[in-house]
Coordinates of C-alpha atoms in Angstrom, one line a residue:
M24 CA 15.7 12.4 -15.9
T25 CA 16.4 15.8 -14.6
N26 CA 18.2 16.1 -11.3
Q27 CA 16.3 19.0 -9.8
N28 CA 13.7 18.7 -7.1
V29 CA 10.2 18.2 -8.3
V30 CA 6.9 18.8 -6.3
V31 CA 4.2 16.4 -7.6
S32 CA 1.0 18.0 -6.3
D33 CA -2.1 16.2 -5.4
V34 CA -5.2 16.7 -7.3
K35 CA -8.5 17.9 -5.5
G36 CA -9.9 15.6 -2.8
V37 CA -13.0 15.8 -0.7
A38 CA -12.7 16.4 3.0
M39 CA -14.9 14.6 5.4
A40 CA -15.8 15.1 9.0
V41 CA -15.2 11.9 11.0
A42 CA -15.5 13.1 14.5
A43 CA -18.7 11.2 15.0
M44 CA -16.7 7.9 14.9
K45 CA -13.9 8.7 17.4
N46 CA -15.5 7.0 20.4
H47 CA -16.0 3.6 18.8
S48 CA -13.8 0.7 19.5
L49 CA -11.5 -0.5 16.6
F50 CA -13.4 -3.3 14.6
S51 CA -15.6 -4.6 17.4
S52 CA -18.2 -7.2 16.6
S53 CA -20.8 -4.6 15.7
V54 CA -21.1 -3.9 12.0
A55 CA -23.4 -0.8 12.7
S56 CA -22.7 2.2 10.4
T57 CA -22.9 5.8 10.2
T58 CA -24.1 7.5 7.1
I59 CA -22.3 10.8 6.3
E60 CA -23.6 13.1 3.6
S61 CA -20.9 14.9 1.6
G62 CA -21.9 18.1 0.0
G63 CA -18.9 17.9 -2.2
V64 CA -20.1 14.7 -4.1
S65 CA -23.4 15.7 -5.7
G66 CA -25.3 14.5 -2.6
C67 CA -24.0 11.0 -2.3
N68 CA -24.2 9.2 1.0
F69 CA -21.3 7.2 2.3
T70 CA -21.7 4.4 4.7
I71 CA -18.8 4.3 7.1
P72 CA -18.4 1.5 9.6
R73 CA -19.2 3.0 13.1
S74 CA -16.7 0.5 14.7
I75 CA -13.8 2.4 13.4
K76 CA -11.8 4.4 16.0
L77 CA -9.6 7.1 14.5
F78 CA -6.8 9.5 15.7
K79 CA -5.0 7.1 18.1
V80 CA -2.0 9.2 18.1
E81 CA 1.4 7.5 17.9
T82 CA 4.6 8.9 19.4
A83 CA 6.7 10.4 16.8
E84 CA 10.5 10.0 17.5
V85 CA 12.2 11.8 14.6
G86 CA 13.4 14.8 16.5
G87 CA 16.0 13.2 18.8
G88 CA 19.0 11.1 18.3
G89 CA 20.7 13.4 15.9
A90 CA 23.7 11.9 14.0
A91 CA 23.0 8.4 15.5
R92 CA 19.4 8.4 14.2
V93 CA 20.5 9.5 10.7
N94 CA 23.1 6.9 10.7
A95 CA 20.6 4.3 11.5
W96 CA 18.2 5.5 8.7
V97 CA 21.0 5.4 6.2
D98 CA 22.0 1.8 7.1
T99 CA 18.3 0.7 6.6
L100 CA 18.1 2.8 3.5
R101 CA 20.7 0.6 1.9
A102 CA 18.5 -2.3 2.0
S103 CA 15.4 -3.1 -0.1
S104 CA 12.0 -2.9 1.5
P105 CA 11.0 -5.1 3.1
P106 CA 14.5 -5.9 4.2
R107 CA 16.5 -8.8 2.7
V108 CA 16.6 -11.8 5.0
K109 CA 20.1 -11.7 6.8
S110 CA 22.3 -14.7 6.6
T111 CA 22.5 -16.7 9.7
T112 CA 26.0 -17.8 9.1
T113 CA 29.1 -16.2 10.4
S114 CA 31.5 -17.4 7.7
P115 CA 31.7 -15.6 4.2
S116 CA 28.8 -16.5 2.2
T117 CA 29.2 -19.2 -0.6
L118 CA 27.2 -19.9 -3.5
S119 CA 25.8 -23.1 -1.9
Q120 CA 24.7 -21.3 1.1
T121 CA 23.0 -18.7 -0.9
V122 CA 21.1 -21.3 -2.6
D123 CA 20.1 -23.1 0.6
E124 CA 18.9 -19.8 2.1
E125 CA 16.8 -19.1 -1.0
N126 CA 15.4 -22.6 -1.1
S127 CA 14.4 -22.4 2.6
W128 CA 12.8 -19.0 2.0
N129 CA 11.0 -20.4 -1.0
L130 CA 9.7 -23.2 1.1
R131 CA 8.1 -20.8 3.6
H132 CA 6.9 -18.4 0.8
P133 CA 6.2 -20.5 -2.3
S134 CA 5.2 -19.1 -5.6
A135 CA 1.6 -18.2 -5.6
I136 CA 1.3 -19.6 -9.2
N137 CA 2.8 -22.9 -8.2
M138 CA 0.5 -23.0 -5.2
F139 CA -2.6 -21.8 -7.2
E140 CA -4.6 -24.9 -6.4
E141 CA -4.0 -24.5 -2.7
I142 CA -5.1 -20.9 -2.8
T143 CA -8.4 -21.6 -4.7
N144 CA -9.2 -24.7 -2.6
A145 CA -9.1 -22.4 0.3
S146 CA -11.6 -20.0 -1.3
K147 CA -14.4 -22.7 -1.6
G148 CA -17.6 -21.3 -0.2
K149 CA -15.9 -17.9 0.2
Q150 CA -15.8 -14.5 -1.6
I151 CA -12.4 -13.7 -2.6
V152 CA -11.6 -10.0 -2.2
M153 CA -8.4 -8.7 -4.1
F154 CA -6.2 -5.9 -2.7
L155 CA -3.4 -4.8 -5.0
D156 CA -0.5 -2.3 -4.4
Y157 CA 0.6 -0.3 -7.5
D158 CA 4.2 0.6 -7.8
G159 CA 6.3 -2.6 -8.1
T160 CA 3.2 -4.8 -8.2
L161 CA 1.1 -3.6 -11.1
S162 CA 3.8 -1.4 -12.7
P163 CA 7.6 -1.7 -12.7
I164 CA 9.7 0.4 -10.4
V165 CA 11.0 3.4 -12.3
E166 CA 13.2 6.3 -11.6
D167 CA 10.7 9.0 -12.3
P168 CA 7.4 8.3 -10.2
D169 CA 5.4 10.2 -12.7
R170 CA 6.1 7.5 -15.3
A171 CA 5.1 4.4 -13.5
F172 CA 2.6 3.3 -16.1
M173 CA 1.0 -0.1 -16.1
S174 CA 0.7 -1.9 -19.3
N175 CA -2.5 -2.3 -21.3
E176 CA -2.2 -6.2 -20.6
M177 CA -2.0 -5.5 -16.8
R178 CA -5.0 -3.1 -17.0
K179 CA -7.0 -5.8 -18.8
A180 CA -6.1 -8.4 -16.2
V181 CA -7.1 -6.1 -13.4
R182 CA -10.4 -5.3 -15.1
A183 CA -11.2 -8.8 -15.6
V184 CA -10.4 -9.7 -11.9
A185 CA -12.8 -6.9 -10.8
R186 CA -15.5 -8.4 -12.9
Y187 CA -15.6 -11.4 -10.5
F188 CA -14.2 -10.1 -7.1
P189 CA -14.4 -6.9 -5.3
T190 CA -10.9 -5.2 -6.1
A191 CA -9.0 -2.5 -4.5
I192 CA -5.7 -0.7 -5.2
V193 CA -4.0 0.3 -1.9
S194 CA -1.1 2.5 -2.6
G195 CA 1.1 5.2 -0.8
R196 CA 0.4 7.6 -3.8
C197 CA -2.5 10.0 -3.7
R198 CA -5.7 8.5 -4.8
D199 CA -6.1 10.7 -7.7
K200 CA -2.7 10.0 -9.1
V201 CA -3.2 6.1 -8.8
Y202 CA -6.6 6.5 -10.6
S203 CA -4.9 8.4 -13.3
F204 CA -2.6 5.5 -13.8
V205 CA -5.2 2.6 -13.5
K206 CA -8.2 4.3 -15.0
L207 CA -10.5 1.8 -14.0
A208 CA -13.7 3.2 -12.5
E209 CA -14.9 -0.1 -11.1
L210 CA -12.3 -0.5 -8.5
Y211 CA -11.9 0.6 -4.8
Y212 CA -9.0 3.1 -4.5
A213 CA -7.2 3.5 -1.2
G214 CA -4.5 6.3 -1.5
S215 CA -1.9 7.9 0.8
H216 CA -1.4 4.4 2.7
G217 CA -5.2 4.1 3.1
M218 CA -5.9 7.5 4.4
D219 CA -8.0 8.3 1.3
I220 CA -10.5 5.8 0.2
K221 CA -13.2 5.7 -2.5
G222 CA -15.4 3.0 -3.8
P223 CA -16.4 2.2 -7.5
S224 CA -18.2 5.1 -9.3
K225 CA -20.2 2.2 -11.1
S226 CA -22.9 0.2 -9.4
N227 CA -21.7 -3.2 -8.3
K228 CA -23.1 -6.6 -7.1
Y229 CA -21.0 -7.3 -4.1
K230 CA -22.4 -7.8 -0.7
N231 CA -23.1 -4.6 1.1
A232 CA -20.9 -2.7 -1.3
N233 CA -21.3 1.0 -0.9
Q234 CA -21.2 3.1 -4.1
A235 CA -18.7 5.9 -3.8
V236 CA -17.4 5.0 -0.3
L237 CA -15.3 7.8 0.8
F238 CA -13.1 7.9 3.9
Q239 CA -10.4 10.4 4.8
P240 CA -9.3 9.9 8.4
A241 CA -6.4 12.4 8.2
S242 CA -8.2 15.4 6.6
E243 CA -7.2 17.7 9.5
F244 CA -3.5 17.2 8.5
V245 CA -3.6 18.4 4.9
P246 CA -2.6 22.0 5.6
M247 CA 0.4 20.7 7.7
I248 CA 1.5 18.3 4.9
D249 CA 1.3 21.1 2.4
E250 CA 3.5 23.3 4.6
V251 CA 6.0 20.7 5.3
C252 CA 6.2 19.8 1.6
K253 CA 7.1 23.4 0.8
I254 CA 9.8 23.4 3.5
L255 CA 11.4 20.1 2.3
V256 CA 11.5 21.2 -1.3
E257 CA 13.4 24.2 -0.2
K258 CA 15.7 22.3 2.2
T259 CA 16.5 19.4 -0.2
K260 CA 16.9 21.4 -3.4
S261 CA 20.7 21.3 -3.2
I262 CA 20.6 17.5 -3.1
S263 CA 20.7 16.2 -6.6
G264 CA 18.1 13.8 -7.6
A265 CA 16.0 14.3 -4.5
R266 CA 12.2 14.4 -5.2
V267 CA 9.4 15.4 -2.9
E268 CA 6.0 14.1 -3.8
N269 CA 2.8 15.5 -2.1
N270 CA 0.3 12.7 -1.7
K271 CA -2.2 15.0 -0.1
F272 CA -2.4 13.1 3.3
C273 CA 1.4 12.1 3.4
L274 CA 4.6 13.0 1.7
S275 CA 7.2 10.8 -0.2
V276 CA 10.7 11.9 -0.4
H277 CA 12.3 9.8 -3.1
F278 CA 15.9 9.1 -3.2
R279 CA 16.1 6.5 -6.0
C280 CA 18.1 9.1 -8.0
V281 CA 20.3 10.4 -5.2
E282 CA 23.9 9.2 -5.0
E283 CA 24.5 6.9 -1.9
K284 CA 27.0 9.5 -0.6
S285 CA 24.2 12.1 -0.2
W286 CA 21.7 9.9 1.6
A287 CA 22.9 10.9 5.1
A288 CA 22.5 14.7 4.2
L289 CA 19.1 14.0 2.7
A290 CA 18.0 12.1 5.9
E291 CA 19.4 14.7 8.1
Q292 CA 17.3 17.4 6.3
V293 CA 14.2 15.4 6.7
R294 CA 15.0 14.9 10.5
L295 CA 15.5 18.5 11.1
V296 CA 12.2 19.4 9.3
L297 CA 10.1 16.8 11.1
S298 CA 11.8 17.7 14.5
E299 CA 9.4 20.7 14.4
Y300 CA 6.3 18.6 13.6
P301 CA 5.7 16.1 16.3
K302 CA 2.3 15.2 14.8
L303 CA 4.0 13.6 11.7
K304 CA 6.1 10.5 11.7
L305 CA 8.6 8.9 9.4
T306 CA 8.5 5.5 7.8
Q307 CA 10.5 3.9 5.0
G308 CA 9.4 2.4 1.6
R309 CA 11.3 1.1 -1.4
K310 CA 14.0 3.9 -2.0
V311 CA 11.7 6.4 -0.4
L312 CA 11.1 8.1 2.9
E313 CA 7.4 8.3 3.9
I314 CA 6.1 11.3 6.1
R315 CA 2.7 10.4 7.6
P316 CA 0.3 11.7 10.3
T317 CA 0.8 10.0 13.6
I318 CA -2.7 8.5 13.5
K319 CA -3.0 4.7 13.9
W320 CA -3.8 4.1 10.3
D321 CA -2.0 2.2 7.6
K322 CA -2.6 -0.2 4.8
G323 CA -3.6 -2.9 7.1
K324 CA -6.2 -0.7 8.7
A325 CA -7.5 0.2 5.2
L326 CA -7.8 -3.5 4.4
E327 CA -9.9 -4.0 7.5
F328 CA -12.0 -1.0 6.7
L329 CA -12.7 -2.1 3.2
L330 CA -13.6 -5.5 4.3
E331 CA -16.1 -4.1 6.9
S332 CA -17.5 -1.7 4.3
L333 CA -18.1 -4.6 2.1
G334 CA -19.9 -6.4 4.9
Y335 CA -17.2 -8.9 5.7
A336 CA -15.6 -7.6 9.0
N337 CA -16.4 -10.7 11.0
S338 CA -17.4 -13.1 8.2
S339 CA -16.0 -16.6 7.7
E340 CA -17.3 -16.4 4.1
V341 CA -14.5 -14.1 2.7
L342 CA -10.9 -14.7 1.6
P343 CA -8.9 -11.5 1.2
V344 CA -5.8 -11.7 -1.0
Y345 CA -3.3 -8.8 -0.9
I346 CA -0.4 -8.5 -3.3
G347 CA 2.4 -5.9 -2.7
D348 CA 6.1 -5.5 -2.9
D349 CA 6.9 -2.8 -0.3
R350 CA 7.7 -2.5 3.3
T351 CA 4.3 -0.6 3.9
D352 CA 2.4 -3.6 2.5
E353 CA 3.7 -5.6 5.5
D354 CA 1.1 -3.8 7.7
A355 CA -1.7 -5.6 5.5
F356 CA 0.2 -8.9 5.3
K357 CA 0.3 -9.0 9.2
V358 CA -3.4 -8.2 9.4
L359 CA -4.2 -11.2 7.2
R360 CA -1.7 -13.4 9.1
D361 CA -3.2 -12.4 12.6
R362 CA -6.7 -12.9 11.3
G363 CA -5.7 -16.4 10.1
Q364 CA -7.9 -15.6 7.1
G365 CA -6.6 -14.7 3.6
F366 CA -3.3 -14.7 2.0
G367 CA -0.6 -12.1 1.5
I368 CA 1.7 -12.3 -1.7
L369 CA 5.1 -10.6 -1.7
V370 CA 6.3 -9.5 -5.1
S371 CA 10.2 -9.9 -4.8
K372 CA 13.0 -11.6 -6.7
V373 CA 15.1 -11.9 -3.5
P374 CA 14.2 -13.4 -0.2
K375 CA 13.0 -10.8 2.2
E376 CA 11.5 -10.7 5.8
T377 CA 7.8 -10.7 5.3
N378 CA 4.5 -11.7 6.8
A379 CA 3.3 -12.9 3.4
S380 CA 2.4 -16.5 2.8
Y381 CA 3.2 -16.6 -0.8
S382 CA 5.5 -14.9 -3.4
L383 CA 5.6 -13.6 -7.0
Q384 CA 8.7 -12.4 -8.6
E385 CA 7.8 -9.3 -10.7
P386 CA 4.7 -7.6 -12.0
A387 CA 4.7 -10.0 -15.0
E388 CA 4.0 -12.8 -12.6
V389 CA 1.3 -10.8 -10.9
K390 CA -0.4 -10.5 -14.3
D391 CA -0.1 -14.2 -14.9
F392 CA -1.6 -14.9 -11.5
L393 CA -4.7 -12.5 -11.9
R394 CA -5.3 -14.1 -15.4
R395 CA -5.2 -17.5 -14.0
L396 CA -7.5 -16.5 -11.2
V397 CA -10.0 -15.1 -13.8
K398 CA -9.8 -18.3 -15.9
W399 CA -10.4 -20.5 -12.7
K400 CA -13.5 -18.3 -11.8
R401 CA -15.0 -18.6 -15.2
L402 CA -14.6 -22.4 -15.2
T403 CA -16.4 -22.5 -11.9
L404 CA -19.4 -20.7 -13.2
Q405 CA -19.9 -22.9 -16.2

């Protein structure tokens, strides 16, 4: 892999006006909707839940703190995301203590494959809706983000799942990039951490499903994101291995290929740039710094939005299942835990702090779980 900085540009997207929804409370009991006609999609009408409230601005705190803040970032960058579970012992770790900690974690977050019957029993009389992260979930984590390809076997498994359940890919990548990897038109795609949502291009049979649902709550930030991207590419070009990815509504600064001794310099450059842009905030993912608009929107909000778009906002007839491996997926896991409805499944080989209910170790196990889900569904239809 080359060590020079690379800009990964987003492909064209359709900007939408959402001001009509600004005065509605977030996910109230009402399921009324507003239909917005987009001139950019051949006259298609998109039904957007009216109960969505957007542009609740959060406070960005990236400018102050200087060296102390950078050092704090570097400390957290050294950990995986979500962070590993910290040992509660004060003495040096021993093999038996490590085993005990892992066993304890596995009891609290058992394998979704081992607990498959428990999951399917909970779905009786309900519609399963599948939400899948991409990197580290459907594809392995790789050094070059442009080569995070999913296998043909995984694609077949996801396609089969989508035949029986509404299925969405929820990723920090730009929507068009994720689609270029997955190449399945029958799915919902929520790119840029849920800030760019589009539904299946094919007709489908799901309850209240809206063909080509499109929702972009952060459209007004696109020029700012482009501007910051150009600045960061210039500012970080001297840091070998740094990579800036433009995901249209957010930016990813990858440091997987950056030597650890340079992490502080990279974090400082990002901090200095963002200090001039208070409407942007910094979050962390798996070996990546994520720069996003300060609106109250994340993968958890995207999950809620898609459920409401499907007609399941306040329904007891749905069982959402979200599978993901990254810190940013925790927003969705927490939504499911707070709702007391559905299950989060963390993809990880090591114990990590998580709101997920179950676990899988790697994409290969995700594929096995999806295949088993399809087999189970087929048997119930016989």
